[in-house]
Short mmCIF file of C-alpha atoms in Angstrom, two decimals:
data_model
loop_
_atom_site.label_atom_id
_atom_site.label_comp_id
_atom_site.label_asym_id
_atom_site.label_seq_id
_atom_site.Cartn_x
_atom_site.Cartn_y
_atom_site.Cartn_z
CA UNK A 1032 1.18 -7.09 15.65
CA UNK A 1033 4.04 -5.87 13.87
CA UNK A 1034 7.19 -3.43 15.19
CA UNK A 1035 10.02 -1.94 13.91
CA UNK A 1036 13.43 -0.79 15.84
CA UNK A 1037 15.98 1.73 14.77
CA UNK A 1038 19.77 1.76 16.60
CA UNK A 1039 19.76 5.38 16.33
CA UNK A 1040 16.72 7.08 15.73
CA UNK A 1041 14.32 6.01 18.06
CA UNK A 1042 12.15 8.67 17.58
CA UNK A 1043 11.08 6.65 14.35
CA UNK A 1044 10.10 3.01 16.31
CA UNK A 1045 6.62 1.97 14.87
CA UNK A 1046 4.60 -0.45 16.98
CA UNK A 1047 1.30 -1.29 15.05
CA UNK A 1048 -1.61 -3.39 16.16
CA UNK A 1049 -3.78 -4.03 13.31
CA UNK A 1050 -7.25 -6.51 12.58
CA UNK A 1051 -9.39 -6.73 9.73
CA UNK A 1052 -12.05 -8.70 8.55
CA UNK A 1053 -14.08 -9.77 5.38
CA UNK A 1054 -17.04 -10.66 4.19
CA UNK A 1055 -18.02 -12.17 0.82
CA UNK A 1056 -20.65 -13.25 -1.69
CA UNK A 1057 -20.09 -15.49 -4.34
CA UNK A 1058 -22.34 -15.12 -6.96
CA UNK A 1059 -20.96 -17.31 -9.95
CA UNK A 1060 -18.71 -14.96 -11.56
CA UNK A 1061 -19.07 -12.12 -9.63
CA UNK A 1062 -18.24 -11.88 -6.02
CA UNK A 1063 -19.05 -8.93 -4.23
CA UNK A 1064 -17.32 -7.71 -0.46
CA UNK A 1065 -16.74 -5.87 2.24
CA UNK A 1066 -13.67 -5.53 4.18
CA UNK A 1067 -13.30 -3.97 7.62
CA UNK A 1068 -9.42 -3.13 8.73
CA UNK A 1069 -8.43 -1.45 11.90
CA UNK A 1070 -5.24 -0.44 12.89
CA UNK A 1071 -3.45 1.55 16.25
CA UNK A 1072 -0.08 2.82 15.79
CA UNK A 1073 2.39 4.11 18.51
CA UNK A 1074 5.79 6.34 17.61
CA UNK A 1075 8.24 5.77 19.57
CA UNK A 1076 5.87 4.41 22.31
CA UNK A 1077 2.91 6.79 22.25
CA UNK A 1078 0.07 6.85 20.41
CA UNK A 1079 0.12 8.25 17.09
CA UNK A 1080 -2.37 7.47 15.12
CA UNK A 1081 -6.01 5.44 14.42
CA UNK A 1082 -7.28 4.52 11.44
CA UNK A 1083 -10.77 2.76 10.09
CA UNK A 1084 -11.56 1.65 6.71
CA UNK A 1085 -14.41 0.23 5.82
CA UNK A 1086 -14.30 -1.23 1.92
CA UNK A 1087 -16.71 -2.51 -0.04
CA UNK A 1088 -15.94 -4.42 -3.60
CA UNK A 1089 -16.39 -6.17 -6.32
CA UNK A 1090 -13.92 -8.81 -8.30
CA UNK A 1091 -14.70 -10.61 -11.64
CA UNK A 1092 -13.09 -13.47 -13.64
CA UNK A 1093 -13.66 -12.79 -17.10
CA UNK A 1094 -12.85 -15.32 -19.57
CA UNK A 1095 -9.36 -17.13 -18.44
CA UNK A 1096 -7.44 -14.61 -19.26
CA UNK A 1097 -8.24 -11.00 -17.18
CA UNK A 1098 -9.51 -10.75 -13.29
CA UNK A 1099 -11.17 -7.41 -12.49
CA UNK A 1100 -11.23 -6.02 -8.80
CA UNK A 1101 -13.13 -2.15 -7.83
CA UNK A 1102 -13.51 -1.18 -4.65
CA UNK A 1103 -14.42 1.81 -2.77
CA UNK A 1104 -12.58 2.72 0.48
CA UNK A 1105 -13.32 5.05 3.66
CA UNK A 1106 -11.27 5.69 5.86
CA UNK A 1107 -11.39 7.74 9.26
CA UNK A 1108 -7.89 9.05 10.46
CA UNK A 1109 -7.83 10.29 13.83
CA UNK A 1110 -4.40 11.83 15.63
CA UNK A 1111 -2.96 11.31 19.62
CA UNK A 1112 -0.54 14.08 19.11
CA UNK A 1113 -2.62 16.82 16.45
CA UNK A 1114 -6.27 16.71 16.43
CA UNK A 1115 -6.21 18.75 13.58
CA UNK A 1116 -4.89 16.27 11.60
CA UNK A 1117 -7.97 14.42 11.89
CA UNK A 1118 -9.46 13.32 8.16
CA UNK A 1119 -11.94 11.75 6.48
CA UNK A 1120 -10.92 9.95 2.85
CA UNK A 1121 -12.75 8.48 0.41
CA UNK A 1122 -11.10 6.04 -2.87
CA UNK A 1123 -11.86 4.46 -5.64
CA UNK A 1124 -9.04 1.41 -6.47
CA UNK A 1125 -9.59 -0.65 -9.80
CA UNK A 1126 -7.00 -3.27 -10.80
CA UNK A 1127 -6.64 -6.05 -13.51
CA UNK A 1128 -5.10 -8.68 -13.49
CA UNK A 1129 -3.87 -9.86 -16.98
CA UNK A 1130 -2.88 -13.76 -16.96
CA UNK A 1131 -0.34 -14.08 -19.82
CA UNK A 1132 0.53 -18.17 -19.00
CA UNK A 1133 -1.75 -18.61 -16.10
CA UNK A 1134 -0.18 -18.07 -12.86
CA UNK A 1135 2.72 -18.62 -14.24
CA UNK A 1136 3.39 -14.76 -15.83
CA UNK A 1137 0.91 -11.90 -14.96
CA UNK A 1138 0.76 -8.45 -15.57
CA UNK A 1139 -1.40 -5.81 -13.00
CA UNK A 1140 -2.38 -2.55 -13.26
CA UNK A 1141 -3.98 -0.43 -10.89
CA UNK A 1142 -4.89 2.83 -10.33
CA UNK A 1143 -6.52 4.49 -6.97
CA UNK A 1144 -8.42 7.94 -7.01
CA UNK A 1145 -7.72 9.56 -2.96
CA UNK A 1146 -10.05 12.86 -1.72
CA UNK A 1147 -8.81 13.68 1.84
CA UNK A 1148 -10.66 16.20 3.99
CA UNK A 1149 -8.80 17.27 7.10
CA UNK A 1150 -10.16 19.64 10.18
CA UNK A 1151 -7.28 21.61 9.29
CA UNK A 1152 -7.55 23.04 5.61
CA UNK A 1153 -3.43 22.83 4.99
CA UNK A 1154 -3.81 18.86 5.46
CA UNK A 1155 -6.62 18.52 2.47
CA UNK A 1156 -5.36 16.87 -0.96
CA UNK A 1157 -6.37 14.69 -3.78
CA UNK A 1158 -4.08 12.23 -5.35
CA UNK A 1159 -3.61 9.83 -8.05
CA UNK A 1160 -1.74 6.56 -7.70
CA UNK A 1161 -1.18 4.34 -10.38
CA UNK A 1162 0.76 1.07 -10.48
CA UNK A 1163 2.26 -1.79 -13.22
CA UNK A 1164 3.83 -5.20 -11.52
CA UNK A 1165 5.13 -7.62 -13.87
CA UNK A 1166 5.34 -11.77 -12.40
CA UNK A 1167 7.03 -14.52 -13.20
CA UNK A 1168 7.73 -17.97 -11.87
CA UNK A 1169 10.75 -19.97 -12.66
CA UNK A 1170 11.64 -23.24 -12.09
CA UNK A 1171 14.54 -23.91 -10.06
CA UNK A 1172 15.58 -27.26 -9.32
CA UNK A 1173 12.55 -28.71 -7.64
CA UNK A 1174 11.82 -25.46 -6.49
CA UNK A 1175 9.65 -22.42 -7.67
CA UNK A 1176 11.32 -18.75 -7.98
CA UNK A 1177 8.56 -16.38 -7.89
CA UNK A 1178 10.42 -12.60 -8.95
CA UNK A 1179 7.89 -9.48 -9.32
CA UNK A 1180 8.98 -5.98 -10.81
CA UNK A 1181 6.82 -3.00 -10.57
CA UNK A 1182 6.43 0.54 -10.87
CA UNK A 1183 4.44 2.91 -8.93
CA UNK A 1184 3.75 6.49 -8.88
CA UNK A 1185 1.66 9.10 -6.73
CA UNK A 1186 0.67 12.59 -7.26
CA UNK A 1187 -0.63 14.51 -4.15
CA UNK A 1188 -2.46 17.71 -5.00
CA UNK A 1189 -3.01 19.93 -1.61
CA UNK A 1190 -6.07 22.32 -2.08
CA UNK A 1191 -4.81 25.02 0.55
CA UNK A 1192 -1.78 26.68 1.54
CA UNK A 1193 0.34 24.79 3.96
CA UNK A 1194 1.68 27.63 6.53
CA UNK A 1195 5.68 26.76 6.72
CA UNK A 1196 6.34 27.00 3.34
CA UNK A 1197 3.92 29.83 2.37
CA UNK A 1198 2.03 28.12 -0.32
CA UNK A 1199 -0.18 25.43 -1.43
CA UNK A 1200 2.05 21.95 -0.89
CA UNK A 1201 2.51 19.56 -3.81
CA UNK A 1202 4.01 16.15 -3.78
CA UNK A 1203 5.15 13.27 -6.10
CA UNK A 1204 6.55 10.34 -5.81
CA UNK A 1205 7.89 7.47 -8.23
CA UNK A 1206 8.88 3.68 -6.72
CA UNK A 1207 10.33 1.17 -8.65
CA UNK A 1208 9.99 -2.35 -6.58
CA UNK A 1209 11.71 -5.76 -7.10
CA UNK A 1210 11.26 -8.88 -5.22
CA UNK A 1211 11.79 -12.92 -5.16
CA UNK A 1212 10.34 -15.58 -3.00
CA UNK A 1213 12.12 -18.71 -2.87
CA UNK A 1214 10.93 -21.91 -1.26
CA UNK A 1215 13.60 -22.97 1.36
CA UNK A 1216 11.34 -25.86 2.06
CA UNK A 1217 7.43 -26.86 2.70
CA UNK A 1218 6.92 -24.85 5.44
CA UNK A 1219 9.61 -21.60 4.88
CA UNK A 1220 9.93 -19.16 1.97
CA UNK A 1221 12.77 -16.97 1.69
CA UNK A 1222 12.58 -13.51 0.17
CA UNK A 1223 14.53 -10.53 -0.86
CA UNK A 1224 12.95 -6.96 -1.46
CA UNK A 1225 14.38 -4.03 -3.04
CA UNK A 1226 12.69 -0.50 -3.36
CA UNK A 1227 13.77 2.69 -5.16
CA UNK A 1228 11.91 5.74 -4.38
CA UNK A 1229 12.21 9.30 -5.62
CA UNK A 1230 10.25 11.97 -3.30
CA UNK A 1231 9.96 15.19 -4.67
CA UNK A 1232 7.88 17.89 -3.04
CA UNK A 1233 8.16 21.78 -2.17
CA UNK A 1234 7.90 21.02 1.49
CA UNK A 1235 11.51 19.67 2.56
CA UNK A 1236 10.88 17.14 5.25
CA UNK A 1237 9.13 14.75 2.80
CA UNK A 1238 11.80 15.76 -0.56
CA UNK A 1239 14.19 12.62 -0.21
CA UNK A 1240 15.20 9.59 -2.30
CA UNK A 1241 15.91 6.13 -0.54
CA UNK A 1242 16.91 2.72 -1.16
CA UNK A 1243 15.45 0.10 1.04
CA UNK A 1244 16.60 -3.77 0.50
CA UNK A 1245 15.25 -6.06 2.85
CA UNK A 1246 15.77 -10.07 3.30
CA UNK A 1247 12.77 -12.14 4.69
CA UNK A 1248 11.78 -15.52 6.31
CA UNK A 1249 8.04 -16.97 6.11
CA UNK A 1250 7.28 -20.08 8.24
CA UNK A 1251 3.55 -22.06 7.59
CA UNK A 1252 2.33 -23.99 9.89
#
C-alpha cells in the first residue's frame, strides 16, 4: 500500500494497492520465471485504474563478469472513469548487467520493446525505452555509500490520430536519475533521489520538464 498527498492539488492524490508474486526454477545457470503483479489505483479517492501483468523470464550468469535477464510482459489495463481506455500490451525487456569490480561498480543496460492496443484507436502506440545506470560503492567510514547515475529515454509512436490535436500524437521523453543510499545504521538506510526529465510531445498536457528530489528512510526488521 503506498499513497501520495499534494497541499494543493488534490485532484492528483494517488492511493495504490498493489501484490505480486513469483515463481522460479533454478536450473544451474539458468533460472527461468514467472511473475504475477497486480495493482488498484484510486485518484483522488476513486477508482482509476487496474492493471495485470503476467511475466514470464529468463536470467543467466555468464562467466563472473555479465548477468543476462529477458522477459516478456502482458499486461491488461482496464479504466473506472474511460472504458475506452481499456488496453492490452505486450513487451519484450532485456538487460545486462556488466560487473566491472563485482558488486562493487556495475554498469546496466536495458532496453524494453511496448505494443499497446486500446478499444479506442487514438490510445494505440508502440514505444522504445532504453536505459544505462552506472553503480558504485564507496567506503565511508565504517559505512557503505552506494551512488547510481543513469539515463533513460522513451519514444512513444501513436498509430492513429488523437482527436484534440488533429493528428497522430507523438511523444519523447529523456530522464537523467541520481541517487545514494547511506547506511544510518543496521536496520535504517538513508537515501536521496534526484530526477531530471524532459517531456516533449505535440499534445500539451504531457509537454513539460520537471525536477523531482526526494529524501528517504528504510527501516529492516
Amino acid at each position: 500500500f503506498s499513497q501520495t498527498m499534494h497541499q494543493d492539488f488534490d485532484a492528483f492524490d494517488l492511493r495504490l494497492h498493489r501484490g505480486s508474486s513469483t515463481l522460479s526454477w533454478d536450473f544451474s545457470r539458468v533460472d527461468f520465471g514467472v511473475m504475477l503483479q497486480h495493482a488498484d489505483a484510486e485518484l483522488d479517492g476513486q477508482s482509476f485504474m487496474t492493471l495485470t501483468q503476467v511475466s514470464p523470464y529468463l536470467t543467466k550468469l555468464a562467466g563472473s563478469k555479465l548477468f543476462l535477464r529477458f522477459a516478456y510482459v502482458d499486461t491488461d489495463k482496464d479504466f473506472a472513469g474511460n472504458s475506452q481506455r481499456a488496453a492490452d500490451a505486450e513487451s519484450w525487456t532485456s538487460d545486462v548487467y556488466i560487473f566491472l569490480d563485482g558488486l562493487t561498480t556495475y554498469l546496466l543496460l536495458g532496453a524494453r520493446i511496448d505494443d499497446e492496443d486500446a478499444l479506442d484507436d487514438q490510445f494505440d502506440y508502440e514505444a522504445q525505452r532504453f536505459r544505462i545506470q552506472i553503480s558504485h560503492r564507496f567506503p565511508l567510514s565504517s559505512r557503505t555509500l552506494t551512488f547510481r547515475a543513469g539515463l533513460r529515454t522513451e519514444s512513444r509512436d501513436y498509430s492513429n490520430v488523437t482527436p484534440s490535436i488533429g493528428t497522430i500524437r507523438s511523444d519523447d521523453r529523456l530522464e537523467l536519475e541520481a541517487s545514494a543510499e547511506l547506511p544510518l545504521g543496521e536496520r535504517v538506510t538513508a537515501s536521496f533521489d534526484y530526477t531530471r526529465a524532459n517531456n516533449e510531445s505535440n499534445l500539451q498536457s504531457v509537454d513539460f520538464d520537471e525536477d523531482v528530489i526526494s529524501f528517504g528512510f528504510t527501516a529492516t526488521f
